Every structure is written in structure tokens, then in C-alpha cells.
Amino acid sequence: MTRYLTGIQSSGQPHLGNILGAIEPAIRFSQHVSGEFMYFIADFHSLTTIKDAEVRRQNTLSVAACWLAFGFDTDKHTLFCQSHRPEVTELTWYLGCFTPYPMLANAHSFKDKSDRLADVNAGLFYYPVLMAADILLYNINVVPIGKDQVQHLEIARDIASSINHIYQQDIFVLPEPSVDKNVMIIPGTDGQKMSKSYNNTIDIFQEEKPLRKTIMSIKTDSTPLEEPKDPDTCTVYKLFTLLADEGQTAEMRNNYLQGNYGYGTAKQSLYELITSKFQQERLLFHQLMANPKKLDDILKAGALKAKPIAEATLSRIKKATGF
């Protein structure tokens, strides 16, 4: 059976861009493709930037709650916390001892910040090795990734190939990339790509009043109410079409083109669509966040499912290296 792995960032509560661009497609993929899916929350990776323990814990819980609220099947597949399987850090050391320095120096995660070395910690420099350990520890066959992660997967393959060659045995499975070339770019409230770094996100799990305030803040042009408007240049319309059915989309488009239709009315329609479309997910999310023990238990159960695979891989590399 093909085994797939996806690492989920725990840099903050998932927003609409994360949900439409990554979470919903990944869950649909796991529901319609034969195979075993292992999804882990990368809390060790988050330590390179997030030092506050409570912030990291809340981020981890909110990510788990979001994936569960949107229907990830933990009976059929595995959802766990990276740090709950300590084998990954031991494997990181073994892999690092076979990783050439130039390979890490040329990694995008380091090079993008290499002009500000005072801001670079050793964890950030070593990031690709930990990522390789995340993948190689679980005998992963396929890793669905975006184009920006191809280099990291190549590093994992190179390290694994080198070790397999040195010891003349198949210690590691060589993972294959699955690059989605049709990843959706979700616009934020300012029209740029929705991103926490741009502070332009829509948090669908907010209470209704602050959620409506966020949507009402979406940047629009100054076309007067009575004049026709171009739906194809409007962020409100673009977001609406990502969520609405064909009939709703056609109606809003016609409203824009006819005139006498204000952006405030369009924003109100988007707000109502979000709250109605995600009503069940919003409810489940808040129920789960109110019960952190349940979330902890689900993540710990996932880590236990992953344990035999991790231990077997670690045993192979330890035996080969004489430990």
C-alpha cells in the first residue's frame, strides 16, 4: 500500500487560504485515493521562530482542531504531533552526519536569510535535515508538495541514497514527490496572496462580529454605487466565487455588471456565505478547542500508530552504523 506524508505548519491558526488551498484538497485526496496517509503537525520546526510555549501549544491544538473539523479520518489514517515521536530527532543526528555542509548552505530555507546571519539560528540551518528525518522515518512512498518544497525532498532523497549506497542495503525508502501544479492562490483582504506574514487573512473560526469586521475591511476600489463594476478585478468577488455555487456566482457577477450594487452589499453576501458554508466546521472547531484533552488524546493515539514504523527505521540505521 502506498504511504503518503504531509507536514502541517503550526505557525498559527489556519485561515481561509490554508483551508481552501491545502486542507480541503488534502482531505479530499485522502478520501478518494487508495493508500495510507500520515499527517503530522510540525511543532519542532516551529521552534525556529516561535519561542513562546503557550503560543506553540495553542497553534498545535488549533491546527489539529481544524483538520478534524474538516473531516480528516483518524480511524483510517494518522494525525500526530511531530514531537510525540522522539525518534525523529535521533534520526536527524544520524542523517546530519551524512549531509554535506554545502547542501545545507544552498538550501532555500537558509539562503533566503543568509544576508542576515545574525537572525539565523542553527535550527533554521539544519531545517532540511529534520525535514528529511520527518519523511525517511516513516518509509514514505509519496510526498505531496508545492513547488517551493521540491528542493527539500531532493535533499531527503540524496541523503537516503547516500546512506543506502554506503551500507549497501535498503535502509531507507526513497520518497517520490507529487507536485500539485494547480495550487489555488487565495487572495487576502488587501488583494495579495492570503498570508499571516501580510496580516491579510480571514479567520473563518472567529466569532461572527469580528469575522464580519474583517470581511468588511477587504480592499476595494472607489467606483460609485450606481456605476457598473468589474468583478474580475475585485477581491470580494474572487473570494465569493471560490465558495459559491454556479448560480450564486452568476447572480453576483450580474449585480456587479448592472450597477447600483455596492461593495458593502457584496461583502455582506460573502460574510453570510462563509458563515453558512462553514457552519458545521466552525461549530466542531470550537467544540474541539474547548476540549484540549480530547485533542491531545487524538494526537497521542496517532503517535502510537506511527511508533512501530519509526522504531523499525531507527533500528535499521542504528544497526548499520554500529549503535
mmCIF file of C-alpha atoms in Angstrom, residues 82-301:
data_model
loop_
_atom_site.group_PDB
_atom_site.id
_atom_site.type_symbol
_atom_site.label_atom_id
_atom_site.label_comp_id
_atom_site.label_asym_id
_atom_site.label_seq_id
_atom_site.Cartn_x
_atom_site.Cartn_y
_atom_site.Cartn_z
ATOM 1 C CA GLN A 82 5.980 15.666 15.272
ATOM 2 C CA SER A 83 7.385 15.988 18.797
ATOM 3 C CA HIS A 84 5.392 12.982 20.032
ATOM 4 C CA ARG A 85 7.722 10.698 18.100
ATOM 5 C CA PRO A 86 11.184 11.481 19.559
ATOM 6 C CA GLU A 87 12.786 9.042 17.110
ATOM 7 C CA VAL A 88 12.713 11.875 14.591
ATOM 8 C CA THR A 89 15.328 13.882 16.483
ATOM 9 C CA GLU A 90 17.656 10.905 16.883
ATOM 10 C CA LEU A 91 17.328 10.135 13.187
ATOM 11 C CA THR A 92 18.087 13.779 12.414
ATOM 12 C CA TRP A 93 21.522 13.340 14.012
ATOM 13 C CA TYR A 94 22.308 10.207 12.019
ATOM 14 C CA LEU A 95 21.232 11.877 8.769
ATOM 15 C CA GLY A 96 23.147 15.042 9.573
ATOM 16 C CA CYS A 97 26.378 13.093 9.843
ATOM 17 C CA PHE A 98 25.978 12.106 6.189
ATOM 18 C CA THR A 99 24.869 15.554 4.951
ATOM 19 C CA PRO A 100 27.494 17.759 3.249
ATOM 20 C CA TYR A 101 27.700 21.315 4.544
ATOM 21 C CA PRO A 102 27.262 22.870 1.044
ATOM 22 C CA MET A 103 23.942 21.043 0.656
ATOM 23 C CA LEU A 104 22.536 22.898 3.655
ATOM 24 C CA ALA A 105 24.227 26.175 2.756
ATOM 25 C CA ASN A 106 22.461 26.064 -0.616
ATOM 26 C CA ALA A 107 19.032 25.228 0.816
ATOM 27 C CA HIS A 108 16.420 27.918 0.152
ATOM 28 C CA SER A 109 15.369 27.966 3.806
ATOM 29 C CA PHE A 110 18.881 29.182 4.685
ATOM 30 C CA LYS A 111 19.919 31.127 1.587
ATOM 31 C CA ASP A 112 16.856 33.366 1.749
ATOM 32 C CA LYS A 113 18.081 34.620 5.120
ATOM 33 C CA SER A 114 21.840 34.290 4.680
ATOM 34 C CA ASP A 115 22.269 38.037 4.243
ATOM 35 C CA ARG A 116 21.020 38.413 7.846
ATOM 36 C CA LEU A 117 23.091 35.745 9.574
ATOM 37 C CA ALA A 118 22.526 37.258 12.996
ATOM 38 C CA ASP A 119 18.864 36.227 12.601
ATOM 39 C CA VAL A 120 19.691 32.643 11.572
ATOM 40 C CA ASN A 121 19.744 30.016 14.319
ATOM 41 C CA ALA A 122 21.278 26.566 13.940
ATOM 42 C CA GLY A 123 17.805 25.035 13.839
ATOM 43 C CA LEU A 124 16.961 27.014 10.712
ATOM 44 C CA PHE A 125 20.234 25.952 9.076
ATOM 45 C CA TYR A 126 19.549 22.313 9.990
ATOM 46 C CA TYR A 127 15.885 22.547 8.954
ATOM 47 C CA PRO A 128 16.260 20.380 5.808
ATOM 48 C CA VAL A 129 17.819 17.538 7.798
ATOM 49 C CA LEU A 130 14.930 17.463 10.250
ATOM 50 C CA MET A 131 12.563 17.579 7.278
ATOM 51 C CA ALA A 132 14.399 14.637 5.740
ATOM 52 C CA ALA A 133 14.039 12.752 9.016
ATOM 53 C CA ASP A 134 10.300 13.523 9.057
ATOM 54 C CA ILE A 135 9.969 11.756 5.715
ATOM 55 C CA LEU A 136 12.507 8.942 5.931
ATOM 56 C CA LEU A 137 11.466 7.818 9.404
ATOM 57 C CA TYR A 138 8.099 6.540 8.166
ATOM 58 C CA ASN A 139 9.025 4.687 4.927
ATOM 59 C CA ILE A 140 7.095 7.201 2.865
ATOM 60 C CA ASN A 141 6.456 6.451 -0.806
ATOM 61 C CA VAL A 142 4.931 9.747 -1.941
ATOM 62 C CA VAL A 143 5.113 13.285 -0.533
ATOM 63 C CA PRO A 144 2.555 15.750 -1.938
ATOM 64 C CA ILE A 145 4.361 19.108 -2.036
ATOM 65 C CA GLY A 146 4.287 22.555 -3.536
ATOM 66 C CA LYS A 147 6.963 23.699 -5.961
ATOM 67 C CA ASP A 148 8.757 25.561 -3.160
ATOM 68 C CA GLN A 149 9.378 22.292 -1.298
ATOM 69 C CA VAL A 150 10.882 20.281 -4.171
ATOM 70 C CA GLN A 151 14.442 21.078 -3.092
ATOM 71 C CA HIS A 152 13.839 19.777 0.439
ATOM 72 C CA LEU A 153 12.533 16.478 -0.893
ATOM 73 C CA GLU A 154 15.540 16.195 -3.198
ATOM 74 C CA ILE A 155 17.795 16.689 -0.154
ATOM 75 C CA ALA A 156 15.959 13.879 1.665
ATOM 76 C CA ARG A 157 16.390 11.586 -1.337
ATOM 77 C CA ASP A 158 20.077 12.463 -1.702
ATOM 78 C CA ILE A 159 20.818 11.749 1.956
ATOM 79 C CA ALA A 160 18.888 8.476 1.884
ATOM 80 C CA SER A 161 20.541 7.361 -1.354
ATOM 81 C CA SER A 162 23.993 8.112 0.040
ATOM 82 C CA ILE A 163 23.400 6.098 3.209
ATOM 83 C CA ASN A 164 21.849 3.180 1.304
ATOM 84 C CA HIS A 165 24.876 3.182 -1.019
ATOM 85 C CA ILE A 166 27.473 3.376 1.756
ATOM 86 C CA TYR A 167 25.965 0.431 3.649
ATOM 87 C CA GLN A 168 24.823 -1.458 0.526
ATOM 88 C CA GLN A 169 21.337 -2.044 1.889
ATOM 89 C CA ASP A 170 17.866 -0.520 1.645
ATOM 90 C CA ILE A 171 17.826 1.238 4.985
ATOM 91 C CA PHE A 172 15.532 3.981 3.695
ATOM 92 C CA VAL A 173 12.683 4.097 1.213
ATOM 93 C CA LEU A 174 13.323 6.788 -1.399
ATOM 94 C CA PRO A 175 10.265 9.072 -1.417
ATOM 95 C CA GLU A 176 8.788 10.395 -4.648
ATOM 96 C CA PRO A 177 7.380 13.917 -4.952
ATOM 97 C CA SER A 178 3.841 14.638 -6.068
ATOM 98 C CA VAL A 179 3.822 18.285 -7.115
ATOM 99 C CA ASP A 180 0.420 19.930 -7.452
ATOM 100 C CA LYS A 181 0.776 22.452 -10.270
ATOM 101 C CA ASN A 182 -2.772 23.722 -9.739
ATOM 102 C CA VAL A 183 -2.438 25.018 -6.186
ATOM 103 C CA MET A 184 -5.005 27.747 -5.621
ATOM 104 C CA ILE A 185 -3.765 31.224 -4.771
ATOM 105 C CA ILE A 186 -6.283 32.655 -2.329
ATOM 106 C CA PRO A 187 -6.392 36.471 -2.191
ATOM 107 C CA GLY A 188 -6.234 38.173 1.183
ATOM 108 C CA THR A 189 -8.092 41.247 2.375
ATOM 109 C CA ASP A 190 -5.583 43.511 0.581
ATOM 110 C CA GLY A 191 -5.644 41.594 -2.708
ATOM 111 C CA GLN A 192 -2.234 39.957 -2.211
ATOM 112 C CA LYS A 193 -1.864 36.238 -1.549
ATOM 113 C CA MET A 194 -3.510 35.472 1.789
ATOM 114 C CA SER A 195 -0.704 35.045 4.319
ATOM 115 C CA LYS A 196 -0.114 35.586 8.019
ATOM 116 C CA SER A 197 3.073 37.438 7.116
ATOM 117 C CA TYR A 198 1.000 40.011 5.214
ATOM 118 C CA ASN A 199 -1.558 40.302 8.019
ATOM 119 C CA ASN A 200 -4.348 39.962 5.439
ATOM 120 C CA THR A 201 -6.006 36.701 6.471
ATOM 121 C CA ILE A 202 -9.636 35.745 7.028
ATOM 122 C CA ASP A 203 -10.091 33.556 10.088
ATOM 123 C CA ILE A 204 -13.331 31.658 9.496
ATOM 124 C CA PHE A 205 -13.330 30.464 13.118
ATOM 125 C CA GLN A 206 -13.664 33.973 14.541
ATOM 126 C CA GLU A 207 -16.851 34.960 16.320
ATOM 127 C CA GLU A 208 -19.366 36.495 13.923
ATOM 128 C CA LYS A 209 -18.818 40.155 14.808
ATOM 129 C CA PRO A 210 -15.003 40.225 14.338
ATOM 130 C CA LEU A 211 -15.322 37.958 11.292
ATOM 131 C CA ARG A 212 -17.754 40.394 9.672
ATOM 132 C CA LYS A 213 -15.441 43.296 10.540
ATOM 133 C CA THR A 214 -12.554 41.503 8.782
ATOM 134 C CA ILE A 215 -14.605 40.883 5.661
ATOM 135 C CA MET A 216 -15.850 44.467 5.611
ATOM 136 C CA SER A 217 -12.205 45.591 5.630
ATOM 137 C CA ILE A 218 -11.448 43.919 2.271
ATOM 138 C CA LYS A 219 -9.853 46.489 -0.013
ATOM 139 C CA THR A 220 -11.991 47.640 -2.957
ATOM 140 C CA ASP A 221 -11.794 50.477 -5.468
ATOM 141 C CA SER A 222 -13.722 53.758 -5.381
ATOM 142 C CA THR A 223 -16.272 53.047 -8.126
ATOM 143 C CA PRO A 224 -19.537 54.830 -7.167
ATOM 144 C CA LEU A 225 -22.516 52.736 -6.076
ATOM 145 C CA GLU A 226 -24.613 53.423 -9.184
ATOM 146 C CA GLU A 227 -21.912 52.550 -11.720
ATOM 147 C CA PRO A 228 -21.137 49.041 -13.060
ATOM 148 C CA LYS A 229 -18.132 47.327 -11.508
ATOM 149 C CA ASP A 230 -15.564 44.893 -12.841
ATOM 150 C CA PRO A 231 -15.970 41.632 -10.912
ATOM 151 C CA ASP A 232 -12.730 40.196 -12.296
ATOM 152 C CA THR A 233 -10.608 42.807 -10.510
ATOM 153 C CA CYS A 234 -12.469 42.662 -7.189
ATOM 154 C CA THR A 235 -11.122 40.616 -4.293
ATOM 155 C CA VAL A 236 -14.585 40.268 -2.753
ATOM 156 C CA TYR A 237 -15.916 38.678 -5.926
ATOM 157 C CA LYS A 238 -12.870 36.410 -6.297
ATOM 158 C CA LEU A 239 -13.324 35.079 -2.764
ATOM 159 C CA PHE A 240 -17.070 34.682 -3.294
ATOM 160 C CA THR A 241 -16.552 32.563 -6.423
ATOM 161 C CA LEU A 242 -14.224 30.209 -4.539
ATOM 162 C CA LEU A 243 -17.026 29.357 -2.131
ATOM 163 C CA ALA A 244 -20.292 29.835 -4.039
ATOM 164 C CA ASP A 245 -22.130 27.563 -6.457
ATOM 165 C CA GLU A 246 -22.605 28.481 -10.114
ATOM 166 C CA GLY A 247 -25.983 30.115 -9.568
ATOM 167 C CA GLN A 248 -24.748 32.327 -6.735
ATOM 168 C CA THR A 249 -21.659 33.290 -8.717
ATOM 169 C CA ALA A 250 -23.685 34.193 -11.819
ATOM 170 C CA GLU A 251 -26.065 36.308 -9.736
ATOM 171 C CA MET A 252 -23.279 38.291 -8.072
ATOM 172 C CA ARG A 253 -21.485 38.795 -11.378
ATOM 173 C CA ASN A 254 -24.661 40.183 -12.896
ATOM 174 C CA ASN A 255 -25.109 42.504 -9.914
ATOM 175 C CA TYR A 256 -21.604 43.905 -10.442
ATOM 176 C CA LEU A 257 -22.135 44.482 -14.153
ATOM 177 C CA GLN A 258 -25.571 46.088 -13.823
ATOM 178 C CA GLY A 259 -24.570 48.772 -11.324
ATOM 179 C CA ASN A 260 -26.481 50.077 -8.304
ATOM 180 C CA TYR A 261 -24.740 47.356 -6.317
ATOM 181 C CA GLY A 262 -22.348 48.426 -3.597
ATOM 182 C CA TYR A 263 -19.220 46.715 -2.357
ATOM 183 C CA GLY A 264 -20.691 46.755 1.139
ATOM 184 C CA THR A 265 -23.568 44.597 -0.085
ATOM 185 C CA ALA A 266 -21.125 42.239 -1.802
ATOM 186 C CA LYS A 267 -19.073 41.951 1.395
ATOM 187 C CA GLN A 268 -22.212 41.191 3.405
ATOM 188 C CA SER A 269 -23.053 38.408 0.929
ATOM 189 C CA LEU A 270 -19.533 36.994 1.317
ATOM 190 C CA TYR A 271 -19.835 37.100 5.089
ATOM 191 C CA GLU A 272 -23.190 35.284 5.016
ATOM 192 C CA LEU A 273 -21.798 32.700 2.589
ATOM 193 C CA ILE A 274 -18.790 31.973 4.813
ATOM 194 C CA THR A 275 -20.842 31.607 7.989
ATOM 195 C CA SER A 276 -23.408 29.356 6.293
ATOM 196 C CA LYS A 277 -20.963 27.236 4.255
ATOM 197 C CA PHE A 278 -18.685 26.576 7.229
ATOM 198 C CA GLN A 279 -21.348 26.479 9.927
ATOM 199 C CA GLN A 280 -20.691 22.852 10.871
ATOM 200 C CA GLU A 281 -16.900 23.196 10.731
ATOM 201 C CA ARG A 282 -16.994 26.337 12.883
ATOM 202 C CA LEU A 283 -19.109 24.533 15.476
ATOM 203 C CA LEU A 284 -16.875 21.439 15.535
ATOM 204 C CA PHE A 285 -13.719 23.542 15.733
ATOM 205 C CA HIS A 286 -14.891 25.432 18.811
ATOM 206 C CA GLN A 287 -16.126 22.242 20.466
ATOM 207 C CA LEU A 288 -12.710 20.667 19.986
ATOM 208 C CA MET A 289 -10.811 23.744 21.156
ATOM 209 C CA ALA A 290 -12.944 23.728 24.313
ATOM 210 C CA ASN A 291 -11.757 20.175 24.972
ATOM 211 C CA PRO A 292 -7.936 20.201 24.664
ATOM 212 C CA LYS A 293 -7.686 16.805 26.370
ATOM 213 C CA LYS A 294 -9.636 15.228 23.523
ATOM 214 C CA LEU A 295 -7.286 16.810 21.004
ATOM 215 C CA ASP A 296 -4.250 15.655 22.981
ATOM 216 C CA ASP A 297 -5.652 12.119 23.122
ATOM 217 C CA ILE A 298 -6.253 12.048 19.353
ATOM 218 C CA LEU A 299 -2.711 13.266 18.636
ATOM 219 C CA LYS A 300 -1.175 10.805 21.111
ATOM 220 C CA ALA A 301 -3.160 7.950 19.563
#
